[in-house]
XYZ file of C-alpha atoms in Angstrom:
695
model
C 7.800 -83.800 33.004
C 4.360 -82.146 32.916
C 1.910 -84.117 30.795
C 1.230 -82.312 27.509
C -2.379 -82.623 26.164
C -2.717 -86.297 27.144
C -6.421 -86.770 26.389
C -8.833 -84.985 24.016
C -11.801 -85.477 26.360
C -10.567 -82.995 29.027
C -9.666 -80.605 26.208
C -13.271 -80.709 24.964
C -14.537 -80.035 28.476
C -12.181 -77.079 28.857
C -13.304 -75.683 25.507
C -16.906 -75.983 26.679
C -15.992 -74.112 29.873
C -14.301 -71.401 27.791
C -17.419 -70.998 25.647
C -19.629 -70.870 28.739
C -17.306 -68.309 30.351
C -17.450 -66.074 27.281
C -21.253 -66.317 27.326
C -21.298 -65.414 31.023
C -19.026 -62.416 30.363
C -21.419 -61.215 27.650
C -24.293 -61.437 30.133
C -22.280 -59.462 32.705
C -21.645 -56.765 30.102
C -25.310 -56.683 29.054
C -26.369 -56.375 32.691
C -23.994 -53.437 33.128
C -25.313 -51.762 29.966
C -28.906 -52.246 31.121
C -28.416 -50.528 34.474
C -30.905 -47.669 34.815
C -29.316 -44.905 36.873
C -31.515 -42.017 35.766
C -33.326 -41.562 39.076
C -30.597 -42.790 41.406
C -28.452 -39.671 41.766
C -29.422 -36.697 43.896
C -27.940 -34.117 41.503
C -26.401 -33.832 38.056
C -22.848 -34.086 39.399
C -23.512 -37.473 40.982
C -25.435 -38.534 37.890
C -22.466 -37.719 35.661
C -20.112 -39.621 37.978
C -22.388 -42.665 37.974
C -22.702 -42.572 34.190
C -18.906 -42.414 33.834
C -18.514 -45.343 36.246
C -21.079 -47.329 34.275
C -19.316 -46.657 30.961
C -15.987 -47.676 32.477
C -17.499 -50.901 33.836
C -18.896 -51.755 30.396
C -15.467 -51.196 28.827
C -13.814 -53.367 31.468
C -16.157 -56.240 30.588
C -15.213 -56.246 26.901
C -14.345 -59.704 25.572
C -11.059 -59.446 23.672
C -11.304 -62.098 20.950
C -7.610 -62.958 20.770
C -7.020 -62.685 24.510
C -7.924 -65.948 26.302
C -10.275 -65.550 29.247
C -8.247 -68.053 31.253
C -4.777 -69.516 30.908
C -4.620 -71.948 33.818
C -6.494 -74.040 36.334
C -5.858 -74.982 39.947
C -7.340 -78.079 41.581
C -7.078 -77.726 45.338
C -6.692 -80.778 47.560
C -9.744 -81.769 49.645
C -8.033 -80.271 52.716
C -8.125 -76.732 51.267
C -10.754 -74.603 49.487
C -13.106 -77.621 49.823
C -11.210 -79.314 47.011
C -12.555 -76.879 44.417
C -11.146 -76.141 40.971
C -10.546 -72.580 39.802
C -9.800 -71.367 36.297
C -7.247 -68.553 36.472
C -7.577 -65.664 34.013
C -7.069 -61.973 33.340
C -10.381 -60.934 34.919
C -13.202 -62.273 37.062
C -16.215 -63.914 35.390
C -19.199 -65.330 37.250
C -22.328 -67.200 36.244
C -25.971 -66.262 36.829
C -25.766 -67.528 40.438
C -22.650 -65.470 41.207
C -20.344 -68.494 41.283
C -16.898 -67.861 39.756
C -16.232 -69.323 36.314
C -12.897 -67.500 35.961
C -10.921 -66.127 38.900
C -8.823 -62.982 38.541
C -5.095 -63.799 38.558
C -4.629 -61.201 41.299
C -6.972 -62.909 43.781
C -5.293 -64.689 46.732
C -6.730 -68.043 45.613
C -4.773 -67.677 42.332
C -1.371 -67.103 43.918
C -0.353 -70.809 44.005
C -0.564 -70.872 40.205
C 2.673 -68.869 40.212
C 4.380 -70.081 43.380
C 3.365 -73.684 44.068
C 6.009 -76.369 43.557
C 6.569 -79.976 44.537
C 8.610 -78.797 47.495
C 5.825 -76.414 48.475
C 2.573 -77.494 46.750
C 0.494 -74.957 48.741
C -2.455 -77.402 48.922
C -2.576 -77.791 45.131
C -3.113 -81.246 43.656
C -3.154 -80.253 39.974
C -1.879 -77.230 38.091
C -3.028 -77.062 34.482
C -1.720 -74.667 31.806
C -3.537 -73.981 28.557
C -2.200 -73.345 25.089
C -3.994 -71.160 22.551
C -3.664 -70.530 18.829
C -5.407 -67.413 17.562
C -7.645 -67.309 20.619
C -8.676 -70.987 20.232
C -7.840 -73.408 23.050
C -5.646 -76.073 21.443
C -3.655 -77.770 24.223
C -3.245 -78.243 27.935
C -0.475 -79.409 30.218
C -0.846 -80.933 33.689
C 1.420 -80.944 36.736
C 0.410 -83.217 39.608
C 2.111 -81.460 42.494
C 0.943 -84.125 44.970
C 2.545 -86.949 42.963
C 6.205 -87.425 43.983
C 6.664 -90.004 41.220
C 5.991 -87.463 38.460
C 9.222 -85.952 37.177
C 9.515 -82.187 37.158
C 10.751 -80.338 34.119
C 10.355 -77.270 31.982
C 6.826 -76.499 30.941
C 6.517 -76.763 27.170
C 3.486 -74.473 27.043
C 5.227 -71.944 29.261
C 8.231 -71.966 26.935
C 6.013 -71.603 23.860
C 4.181 -68.642 25.383
C 7.457 -66.891 26.197
C 8.726 -67.457 22.657
C 5.440 -66.602 20.912
C 6.094 -64.084 18.093
C 5.771 -60.437 19.076
C 3.818 -58.569 16.442
C 2.460 -55.224 17.577
C 2.774 -53.599 21.003
C 4.035 -55.200 24.195
C 1.689 -57.819 25.662
C 1.122 -58.948 29.207
C 3.059 -61.828 30.797
C 0.277 -62.802 33.171
C 0.394 -66.441 32.027
C 4.175 -66.732 32.444
C 4.961 -64.820 35.650
C 7.730 -66.611 37.540
C 7.855 -67.014 41.351
C 10.568 -64.354 41.857
C 8.591 -61.968 39.640
C 5.337 -62.740 41.451
C 6.867 -61.791 44.801
C 7.611 -58.328 43.452
C 4.232 -58.007 41.724
C 2.334 -58.802 44.948
C 4.463 -56.745 47.337
C 2.441 -54.273 49.395
C 1.395 -50.751 48.516
C 3.057 -49.183 51.536
C 6.655 -49.660 50.447
C 8.695 -48.601 47.433
C 10.376 -51.345 45.408
C 13.363 -50.906 43.091
C 13.881 -53.660 40.516
C 17.330 -54.041 38.965
C 17.040 -56.304 35.952
C 19.135 -56.963 32.893
C 17.724 -57.349 29.380
C 14.946 -59.902 29.081
C 14.326 -60.337 32.803
C 10.832 -58.870 32.485
C 11.270 -55.878 34.775
C 8.961 -53.620 32.725
C 6.241 -56.273 32.628
C 6.687 -56.850 36.364
C 6.193 -53.138 37.017
C 3.026 -52.966 34.906
C 1.571 -56.099 36.473
C 2.374 -54.677 39.907
C 0.207 -51.651 39.061
C -2.607 -53.970 38.003
C -2.260 -55.962 41.226
C -2.228 -52.856 43.441
C -5.330 -51.510 41.702
C -7.041 -54.821 42.450
C -5.932 -55.013 46.086
C -6.295 -51.285 46.927
C -8.789 -50.048 44.360
C -10.675 -47.518 46.492
C -7.532 -45.922 47.869
C -5.798 -45.648 44.497
C -9.008 -44.438 42.875
C -8.761 -41.406 45.171
C -5.023 -40.809 44.942
C -4.250 -41.921 41.384
C -1.538 -43.951 39.658
C 0.985 -43.041 36.970
C 3.396 -44.934 34.714
C 6.461 -42.921 33.658
C 8.490 -44.040 30.647
C 11.600 -42.677 28.914
C 9.917 -41.464 25.717
C 6.666 -41.507 23.738
C 7.740 -44.463 21.586
C 8.177 -46.569 24.716
C 4.798 -45.515 26.105
C 3.072 -46.410 22.831
C 4.775 -49.801 22.992
C 3.508 -50.663 26.497
C 0.113 -48.916 26.395
C -1.942 -52.088 25.717
C -0.667 -54.135 28.675
C -2.859 -52.665 31.408
C -6.070 -52.506 29.300
C -5.584 -56.210 28.507
C -5.635 -56.791 32.271
C -8.826 -54.760 32.646
C -7.184 -51.568 33.949
C -8.202 -48.645 31.746
C -7.550 -45.549 33.840
C -3.806 -45.637 34.552
C -2.180 -42.520 33.122
C 1.154 -42.641 31.301
C 3.705 -39.860 30.878
C 7.360 -39.061 30.357
C 9.393 -36.954 32.770
C 9.240 -34.192 30.143
C 5.432 -34.322 30.352
C 5.552 -33.894 34.131
C 7.693 -30.746 33.967
C 6.149 -29.171 30.851
C 5.945 -25.653 32.280
C 7.626 -24.056 29.251
C 8.162 -24.889 25.594
C 11.439 -26.718 24.979
C 13.247 -25.042 22.092
C 16.901 -25.442 23.052
C 19.420 -28.050 24.117
C 22.322 -28.027 26.567
C 25.832 -29.214 26.004
C 26.532 -32.299 28.115
C 28.544 -30.473 30.850
C 25.761 -27.922 31.355
C 23.045 -30.597 31.339
C 24.935 -32.635 33.938
C 25.325 -29.617 36.226
C 21.704 -28.544 35.842
C 20.695 -32.089 36.753
C 22.957 -32.111 39.828
C 21.147 -32.305 43.168
C 23.069 -29.245 44.366
C 20.836 -27.139 42.115
C 17.988 -27.773 44.565
C 19.827 -25.761 47.221
C 20.653 -22.992 44.733
C 16.980 -22.756 43.816
C 15.879 -22.804 47.446
C 18.151 -19.855 48.179
C 16.951 -18.049 45.071
C 13.304 -18.389 46.066
C 13.842 -17.303 49.661
C 15.990 -14.355 48.565
C 12.793 -12.539 47.582
C 11.801 -12.186 51.240
C 12.865 -8.891 52.827
C 12.485 -7.968 56.475
C 10.073 -5.065 57.122
C 11.652 -1.766 58.106
C 8.502 0.283 58.734
C 5.608 -0.207 61.162
C 2.132 -1.111 59.944
C -0.970 1.002 60.618
C -4.361 -0.716 60.217
C -7.467 1.473 60.214
C -10.753 -0.105 61.394
C -13.614 2.377 61.604
C -12.519 5.147 63.956
C -9.711 3.075 65.499
C -6.127 2.670 64.376
C -3.966 -0.288 65.268
C -0.181 -0.052 65.019
C 2.132 -3.058 64.593
C 5.774 -2.035 65.070
C 8.446 -3.056 62.593
C 10.225 -5.332 65.076
C 7.033 -7.367 65.605
C 6.484 -7.696 61.854
C 10.088 -8.821 61.565
C 9.492 -11.491 64.205
C 6.498 -12.815 62.261
C 8.492 -13.011 59.022
C 11.515 -14.574 60.742
C 9.307 -17.195 62.386
C 7.784 -18.193 59.031
C 11.246 -18.402 57.440
C 12.449 -20.635 60.280
C 9.571 -23.067 59.701
C 10.882 -23.680 56.160
C 7.378 -23.786 54.711
C 6.591 -23.669 51.025
C 7.114 -20.095 49.877
C 3.523 -19.716 48.709
C 2.058 -21.291 51.856
C 4.087 -18.936 54.055
C 3.009 -15.978 51.919
C -0.627 -16.998 52.442
C -0.037 -17.374 56.185
C 1.632 -13.975 56.715
C -1.505 -11.772 56.418
C -3.297 -14.032 58.914
C -0.368 -13.737 61.336
C -0.432 -9.961 61.008
C -4.217 -9.929 61.450
C -3.881 -12.037 64.584
C -1.450 -9.487 66.043
C -4.047 -6.786 65.391
C -6.778 -8.881 67.042
C -4.632 -9.292 70.159
C -4.517 -5.512 70.457
C -8.266 -5.307 69.920
C -8.878 -7.786 72.737
C -6.469 -5.922 75.022
C -8.516 -2.762 74.440
C -11.743 -4.512 75.459
C -13.156 -5.513 72.083
C -14.318 -9.064 71.291
C -13.425 -9.709 67.630
C -14.174 -13.048 65.998
C -12.678 -14.951 63.044
C -14.599 -12.842 60.551
C -12.845 -9.753 61.850
C -9.468 -11.468 61.509
C -10.226 -12.396 57.897
C -11.297 -8.811 57.206
C -8.073 -7.442 58.702
C -6.033 -9.920 56.640
C -7.672 -8.439 53.522
C -7.007 -4.871 54.621
C -5.170 -2.877 51.904
C -2.412 -1.882 54.327
C -1.804 -5.516 55.315
C -1.830 -6.618 51.675
C 0.673 -3.895 50.814
C 3.066 -5.080 53.537
C 2.797 -8.701 52.381
C 3.429 -7.678 48.771
C 6.529 -5.746 49.773
C 7.912 -8.242 52.284
C 6.912 -11.554 50.706
C 6.248 -10.882 46.988
C 4.773 -13.450 44.612
C 7.412 -15.405 42.675
C 6.999 -16.905 39.224
C 9.118 -20.080 38.942
C 9.959 -19.634 35.253
C 10.998 -16.013 35.760
C 13.102 -17.063 38.734
C 15.039 -19.668 36.719
C 15.338 -17.201 33.836
C 17.037 -14.717 36.135
C 19.201 -17.391 37.721
C 20.566 -18.504 34.334
C 20.862 -14.991 32.901
C 22.175 -12.864 35.774
C 25.753 -13.791 36.833
C 25.569 -11.732 40.031
C 22.238 -13.200 41.098
C 23.518 -16.729 40.432
C 26.797 -16.085 42.233
C 24.998 -14.888 45.356
C 22.737 -17.966 45.446
C 25.394 -20.522 44.449
C 28.126 -19.354 46.815
C 29.676 -22.381 48.491
C 27.562 -24.723 46.357
C 28.818 -24.284 42.788
C 32.304 -23.178 41.831
C 32.835 -20.116 39.658
C 33.626 -22.394 36.712
C 30.448 -24.401 37.271
C 28.432 -21.198 37.411
C 29.864 -20.101 34.057
C 28.985 -23.507 32.614
C 25.265 -23.211 33.340
C 24.863 -19.506 32.549
C 23.283 -18.706 29.210
C 25.661 -17.066 26.770
C 22.749 -15.106 25.277
C 20.359 -14.138 28.083
C 16.691 -14.061 27.117
C 14.533 -11.012 27.761
C 11.401 -12.940 28.670
C 10.141 -16.394 29.563
C 8.440 -16.755 26.193
C 11.543 -15.719 24.227
C 13.901 -18.041 26.128
C 15.228 -21.155 24.430
C 14.552 -23.492 27.321
C 16.224 -26.886 27.488
C 14.840 -30.083 29.009
C 17.097 -29.606 32.040
C 15.819 -26.026 32.479
C 12.238 -27.311 32.626
C 13.194 -29.603 35.520
C 14.680 -26.625 37.378
C 11.430 -24.698 36.872
C 9.517 -27.678 38.268
C 11.749 -27.682 41.350
C 11.171 -23.955 41.813
C 7.422 -24.421 41.377
C 7.414 -27.018 44.154
C 9.363 -24.711 46.449
C 6.569 -22.181 45.964
C 3.538 -24.492 45.957
C 3.446 -28.168 46.932
C 3.138 -30.622 44.024
C 0.143 -32.966 44.135
C 1.124 -36.466 45.254
C -0.216 -39.664 43.705
C -0.841 -42.996 45.393
C 1.609 -44.978 43.280
C 4.099 -44.211 40.523
C 5.928 -46.661 38.263
C 9.206 -45.271 36.926
C 10.756 -47.288 34.099
C 14.266 -46.992 32.626
C 15.089 -45.090 35.794
C 18.846 -45.470 35.429
C 18.888 -42.633 32.877
C 17.468 -39.941 35.165
C 19.465 -37.116 36.693
C 19.212 -36.381 40.428
C 16.957 -33.407 39.699
C 14.720 -35.577 37.527
C 14.477 -38.098 40.368
C 13.369 -35.258 42.612
C 10.724 -34.259 40.062
C 9.325 -37.800 40.061
C 9.607 -38.098 43.832
C 7.446 -34.998 44.248
C 4.642 -36.900 42.513
C 4.642 -39.653 45.171
C 5.690 -37.974 48.420
C 2.706 -39.462 50.259
C 2.525 -42.574 48.061
C 4.865 -45.327 46.940
C 6.798 -46.145 43.799
C 8.037 -49.028 41.694
C 11.424 -48.142 40.203
C 12.617 -50.230 37.250
C 15.959 -50.145 35.498
C 19.312 -51.646 34.639
C 22.508 -49.855 35.631
C 24.265 -51.427 32.643
C 21.870 -49.674 30.264
C 22.468 -46.142 31.522
C 23.237 -44.087 28.414
C 22.884 -40.459 29.546
C 25.872 -38.420 30.800
C 24.097 -38.191 34.166
C 23.049 -41.869 34.398
C 23.075 -43.178 37.953
C 25.730 -45.631 39.112
C 23.982 -46.569 42.355
C 20.367 -47.379 43.123
C 20.818 -46.284 46.724
C 21.902 -42.833 45.604
C 19.067 -42.645 43.065
C 16.456 -43.687 45.640
C 17.746 -41.044 48.026
C 17.175 -38.358 45.390
C 13.711 -39.840 44.774
C 12.933 -39.359 48.449
C 12.583 -43.111 49.051
C 15.878 -44.116 50.715
C 14.130 -46.962 52.574
C 13.074 -48.711 49.344
C 13.807 -52.416 48.919
C 16.117 -53.226 45.989
C 15.299 -56.496 44.209
C 17.406 -58.015 41.434
C 16.113 -60.138 38.566
C 18.901 -62.219 37.027
C 16.982 -64.897 35.114
C 16.408 -63.890 31.511
C 13.308 -65.143 29.710
C 13.299 -63.040 26.551
C 16.801 -62.861 25.072
C 18.297 -66.187 23.838
C 21.313 -67.467 25.754
C 23.639 -67.121 22.766
C 22.687 -63.479 22.221
C 22.862 -62.387 25.861
C 26.233 -64.101 26.290
C 27.578 -62.171 23.297
C 26.256 -58.836 24.599
C 27.537 -59.581 28.122
C 31.120 -59.393 26.842
C 30.678 -55.635 27.123
C 29.745 -55.661 30.832
C 33.295 -55.718 32.307
C 34.165 -52.662 30.207
C 31.111 -50.533 31.038
C 29.620 -51.804 34.328
C 32.275 -53.758 36.252
C 30.836 -55.895 39.024
C 27.330 -56.084 37.586
C 26.131 -59.675 37.226
C 25.379 -60.903 33.718
C 21.892 -62.150 32.941
C 21.544 -65.919 32.901
C 19.118 -66.758 30.100
C 16.857 -69.789 30.482
C 16.344 -69.970 26.702
C 18.712 -72.023 24.623
C 18.270 -71.138 20.933
C 21.130 -72.462 18.768
C 21.680 -70.342 15.683
C 20.027 -67.260 17.217
C 23.165 -65.158 16.695
C 24.807 -64.436 13.349
C 27.665 -62.024 12.639
C 27.973 -60.950 9.006
C 31.219 -59.134 8.204
C 31.643 -57.327 4.885
C 35.075 -56.846 3.311
C 36.906 -53.835 4.725
C 37.237 -50.852 2.341
C 40.361 -50.804 0.214
C 43.114 -48.242 0.775
C 45.874 -47.559 3.288
C 44.963 -47.270 6.945
C 43.923 -43.777 7.926
C 43.380 -42.665 4.332
C 40.093 -41.209 3.120
C 38.073 -44.037 1.554
C 37.644 -43.133 -2.091
C 35.124 -45.970 -2.416
C 33.075 -44.772 0.575
C 29.843 -44.355 -1.373
C 30.177 -47.791 -2.917
C 31.039 -49.295 0.472
C 27.990 -47.704 2.062
C 25.774 -49.011 -0.716
C 27.195 -52.490 -0.133
C 26.465 -52.179 3.584
C 22.912 -50.986 2.884
C 22.349 -53.920 0.542
C 23.594 -56.411 3.129
C 21.366 -54.895 5.808
C 18.318 -54.978 3.531
C 19.060 -58.596 2.611
C 19.095 -59.506 6.314
C 15.746 -57.724 6.775
C 14.202 -59.586 3.827
C 15.377 -62.906 5.287
C 13.882 -61.983 8.675
C 10.565 -61.049 7.043
C 10.273 -64.620 5.787
C 10.013 -65.701 9.418
C 7.100 -65.143 11.763
C 7.086 -62.172 14.100
C 8.295 -58.593 14.334
C 11.578 -57.272 12.932
C 13.586 -54.390 14.320
C 16.322 -52.798 12.207
C 18.467 -50.955 14.752
C 21.149 -48.509 13.670
C 23.104 -45.496 14.854
C 20.968 -42.367 14.672
C 23.205 -40.942 11.941
C 22.414 -43.932 9.703
C 18.618 -43.708 9.962
C 17.998 -41.324 7.002
C 20.122 -43.427 4.638
C 18.530 -46.692 5.725
C 15.043 -45.208 5.487
C 15.755 -44.154 1.908
C 17.223 -47.569 1.087
C 14.165 -49.367 2.494
C 11.845 -47.116 0.491
C 13.837 -47.665 -2.702
C 13.665 -51.431 -2.160
C 9.893 -51.296 -1.639
C 10.114 -52.420 2.002
C 7.541 -50.521 4.125
C 8.654 -49.821 7.670
C 7.352 -48.253 10.862
C 8.759 -45.800 13.378
C 9.283 -46.936 16.987
C 6.012 -46.851 18.895
C 3.902 -47.331 15.764
C 3.887 -51.110 16.130
C 0.178 -51.003 16.952
C -0.526 -50.635 13.216
C -0.624 -53.574 10.822
C 1.090 -51.811 7.909
C 4.401 -53.568 8.387
C 6.256 -55.956 10.664
C 9.519 -54.076 10.120
C 10.463 -51.150 12.380
C 13.443 -48.867 11.750
C 14.808 -48.016 15.195
C 17.388 -45.331 16.036
C 19.733 -46.743 18.663
C 18.808 -43.855 20.967
C 15.168 -45.073 21.056
C 15.761 -48.829 21.266
C 15.733 -49.056 25.043
C 12.750 -50.979 26.421
C 11.599 -52.241 23.013
C 11.752 -55.850 21.812
C 11.429 -57.634 18.479
C 11.391 -61.266 17.437
C 14.249 -60.664 15.001
C 16.766 -57.845 15.139
C 19.129 -56.694 12.415
C 21.858 -54.503 13.906
C 23.641 -52.182 11.507
C 27.322 -51.264 12.020
C 27.912 -51.551 15.799
C 30.996 -49.313 15.666
C 28.818 -46.376 14.574
C 26.461 -46.980 17.503
C 29.420 -46.627 19.863
C 30.883 -43.663 17.990
C 27.566 -41.818 18.124
C 27.905 -41.241 21.878
C 30.080 -38.624 23.624
C 32.349 -41.217 25.256
C 33.244 -44.870 24.779
C 31.595 -46.126 27.961
C 28.244 -44.581 27.048
C 28.667 -45.882 23.512
C 29.237 -49.424 24.762
C 26.111 -49.184 26.914
C 24.114 -47.995 23.914
C 25.448 -50.969 21.942
C 24.567 -53.325 24.809
C 20.968 -52.096 24.625
C 20.842 -52.591 20.850
C 22.281 -56.103 21.057
C 19.683 -57.253 23.584
C 16.421 -56.321 21.842
C 16.042 -59.700 20.080
C 13.659 -62.422 21.246
C 14.403 -65.086 18.623
C 17.374 -64.040 16.533
C 20.021 -61.351 16.054
C 21.950 -60.610 12.859
C 24.847 -58.166 13.186
C 25.937 -56.635 9.876
C 29.172 -54.655 9.784
C 31.872 -53.425 7.472
C 33.984 -51.499 9.987
C 35.790 -53.568 12.654
C 33.642 -54.533 15.606
C 34.446 -52.843 18.940
C 37.356 -54.721 20.473
C 35.353 -55.305 23.664
C 33.219 -57.819 21.746
C 36.257 -59.999 21.078
C 36.242 -63.325 22.866
C 37.987 -63.423 26.210
């Protein structure tokens, strides 16, 4: 077993090193603040860029009081790194001579902290972990990897850090990264990685730490191309937004898929069948045909007047130019920009044949000639993506011509609007419509590509949404995170290979995390009873945390009356259920940590009123950054990706019933059951779903 705080003398020395490191960090920040860059830049643009870089550097050097500067130490053997010791932390800190006092966890010299073992010590003699309470160093734990006599075992400090109460937003796991997680975090920038992980396996944290690592290892490249984290909703993004700043990365943008495709205001919603069809990858071909249908072959010759000379381009030659551009399958807008230059070049050939010697300036002038511009406008007109989709969804004949052989007549009727809109502004666009507009926009003009994109909760995306994300990293890479068992949309993917193909990254490596560190073994085993009924063949998570008593099922008496009859005591029964739920919340509030009250969306108004009447303040999902309350009222539809120390789950049968089909309902329930870190209390009056029965 690792030795746990064996001697106060080393602890005092480590505390002194922590104090000295904090002092050194303050000096580094003061030096950055004192930089005089007034006369360095050649112009105001460079001066502004330098000032912004300076301000960012100062922010990066902030000393977060409750965030330890280092969490571990490595003592190398004399045969490696000259036998030096390195303190491993969230950022680099050096002394006045430039010698490291804390080494960034992403540096190569830090890697053995996560991967070294007695079987493979990686030249490490001692690995030391530190324990903190309120930012104060209170304990340490040693592993002598070069001592075969020392027994190996579970790290007590590691376990305590994993189980530390979660009040506020998500925090980093930099001190607890496991070897299989570290391999994913440190994988190269060139390839796309897909991480399949059940509840509590740390896939979201792995994705965020991978961004931090890539920014460390490829900072200049990613500074030019950009990075982006994509989450399922705003509540989720608020929950994770503090992880990267805690690791010193302040400029990573975050967005939802809806943010990426926000070309129009969303004021409508589709029925599930229409949403599924609009999200189908076949719509990409329908849109491609619709865009290209605007091109018409020229039927008349072109006459270009230059001074006293006239140059005639016959219709057949214009047709050849248009046909050639269509065959190249270029972006519609790029081809439209190229057509006047092609026509101008044909005119220049005639000029040269007549003895003239025109240059590029003449070609540009011909391309701007009114006659040439008129031909381009008639043959290859400008297309507005929103207007195109508006026509596609409003005009049955236009849709039928573009969807022939792709969508059946019944499918076409499903996606057509029953009440066609007269204009883009008047249309009641749905979220799926916005994705179609984004696809059309990319067919017209190429979407800017980023260097790296992290896509979380990816299992819930439609094929067209995958394409929208893929457009943002066509020349970059991606980290795709998700759990097939937690897919709760009608279009949720059943195969990562299929999803990655739609993303445009079919060569991506699929990694699976099966060791659970967050959800207690008792809770995950209970939730895993649903897996055979909703995701057959998917491996259950094996939790490393044994927490007896972490699961409690509280059943209220069933309402009186014959089966199938309307419950005359329904109001009283609901009040009894509310009271039992509130009692469970009050009990949880007596414990340390955050509390999540998760319920079917239809129950949220009633529970909110009951909490208010009982004088129990509560937060909405994503507002956990405030200190007003430790209790969050969570609609089941927003629970995905969130975690709480204690969870009270209200009426599981209503969570299932709130979805369009039983399988989706069971997946929604699986998500709700697996949000707890320390304890789960299930309160119900109606019978539990039969799939939760013991088998």
